[in-house]
């Protein structure tokens, strides 16, 4: 996968995260460097605490893990849809739920094959038949950008809501991550902080409105890392390097043009090691610094929702002129080893 045949435009967004109940609140919190971390009580071992980033909410919305994810996703989808005037019937949803390998407790309530239909039902709206749910986590969400362009060109879709929903703040994931020594704790500074979120970006083939400033996605790269975080070896960064090279392998921006990075790196030793190896192999142009935004510093590791959140943050920084420059790359890693990159630019309408 490489540079796309034509750009896709980020025309809107919706989100529910620990830092905000909509996209503007979330972006403002990340920009301000706020933290949504707090201590939660674990079910096992009883009485022990863990640093996490849960979304503040009423208990009745969390009666089951499946219903909680559906509530988050439907809310973010409606927000993203209402940033434009397009009808839901002409809109396709491309959704990444929690990776199947994790056996997320949400699937105790809702079968994976029924997840998207349940989310759509919760919105109270009808969406285009091209809507799909795809396994693979945050990086898979970025990989769906080519699919988004395809359904708009070939299946009569007017716009696409691309995003994900996930929560690592549940007993099963907390136990799994704890047993593997992957959680941030007093005796493990290089661990992840479990978070939860739903995030969607609204994609269009053509620019909308009359704003002179646009944000376009030009290139996408996708590759599979064999030495993923669940294996016994550290990644040497080969898949992320391949994804980055593929994303700039076209007529759009190239490596020297990149001004900053949005990464879903979560603070784990494994993640930091991979990043450390990849950076000098890909970013060969001399830079004083390479500014990098890590949303996990504010909202924790949000799993499958991280892909759309990275696109959203890049677009917001470019549109609102607080980005270090006009060209960004989003670097995404999924727990199953999938790696993805997307190149985005700030454009001025002629």
PDB file of C-alpha atoms in Angstrom, residues 10 18 30 60 66 82 116 168 185 235 252 285 296 334:
ATOM      1  CA  UNK A  10     -10.727  15.246   6.818  1.00  0.00           C
ATOM      2  CA  UNK A  18     -11.288  10.384  29.191  1.00  0.00           C
ATOM      3  CA  UNK A  30      -4.314  17.024  24.527  1.00  0.00           C
ATOM      4  CA  UNK A  60     -25.857   2.493  34.427  1.00  0.00           C
ATOM      5  CA  UNK A  66     -20.545  -4.486  25.198  1.00  0.00           C
ATOM      6  CA  UNK A  82     -23.396  16.193  12.350  1.00  0.00           C
ATOM      7  CA  UNK A 116     -21.398  -2.986  13.875  1.00  0.00           C
ATOM      8  CA  UNK A 168      -8.615  -1.443  28.157  1.00  0.00           C
ATOM      9  CA  UNK A 185       3.204   1.002  38.167  1.00  0.00           C
ATOM     10  CA  UNK A 235      10.738  -5.444  17.355  1.00  0.00           C
ATOM     11  CA  UNK A 252       2.818  13.560  -2.460  1.00  0.00           C
ATOM     12  CA  UNK A 285      17.037  14.480   6.641  1.00  0.00           C
ATOM     13  CA  UNK A 296      -1.525   8.470  25.310  1.00  0.00           C
ATOM     14  CA  UNK A 334      -1.566  -2.501  16.850  1.00  0.00           C
TER      15      UNK A 334
END
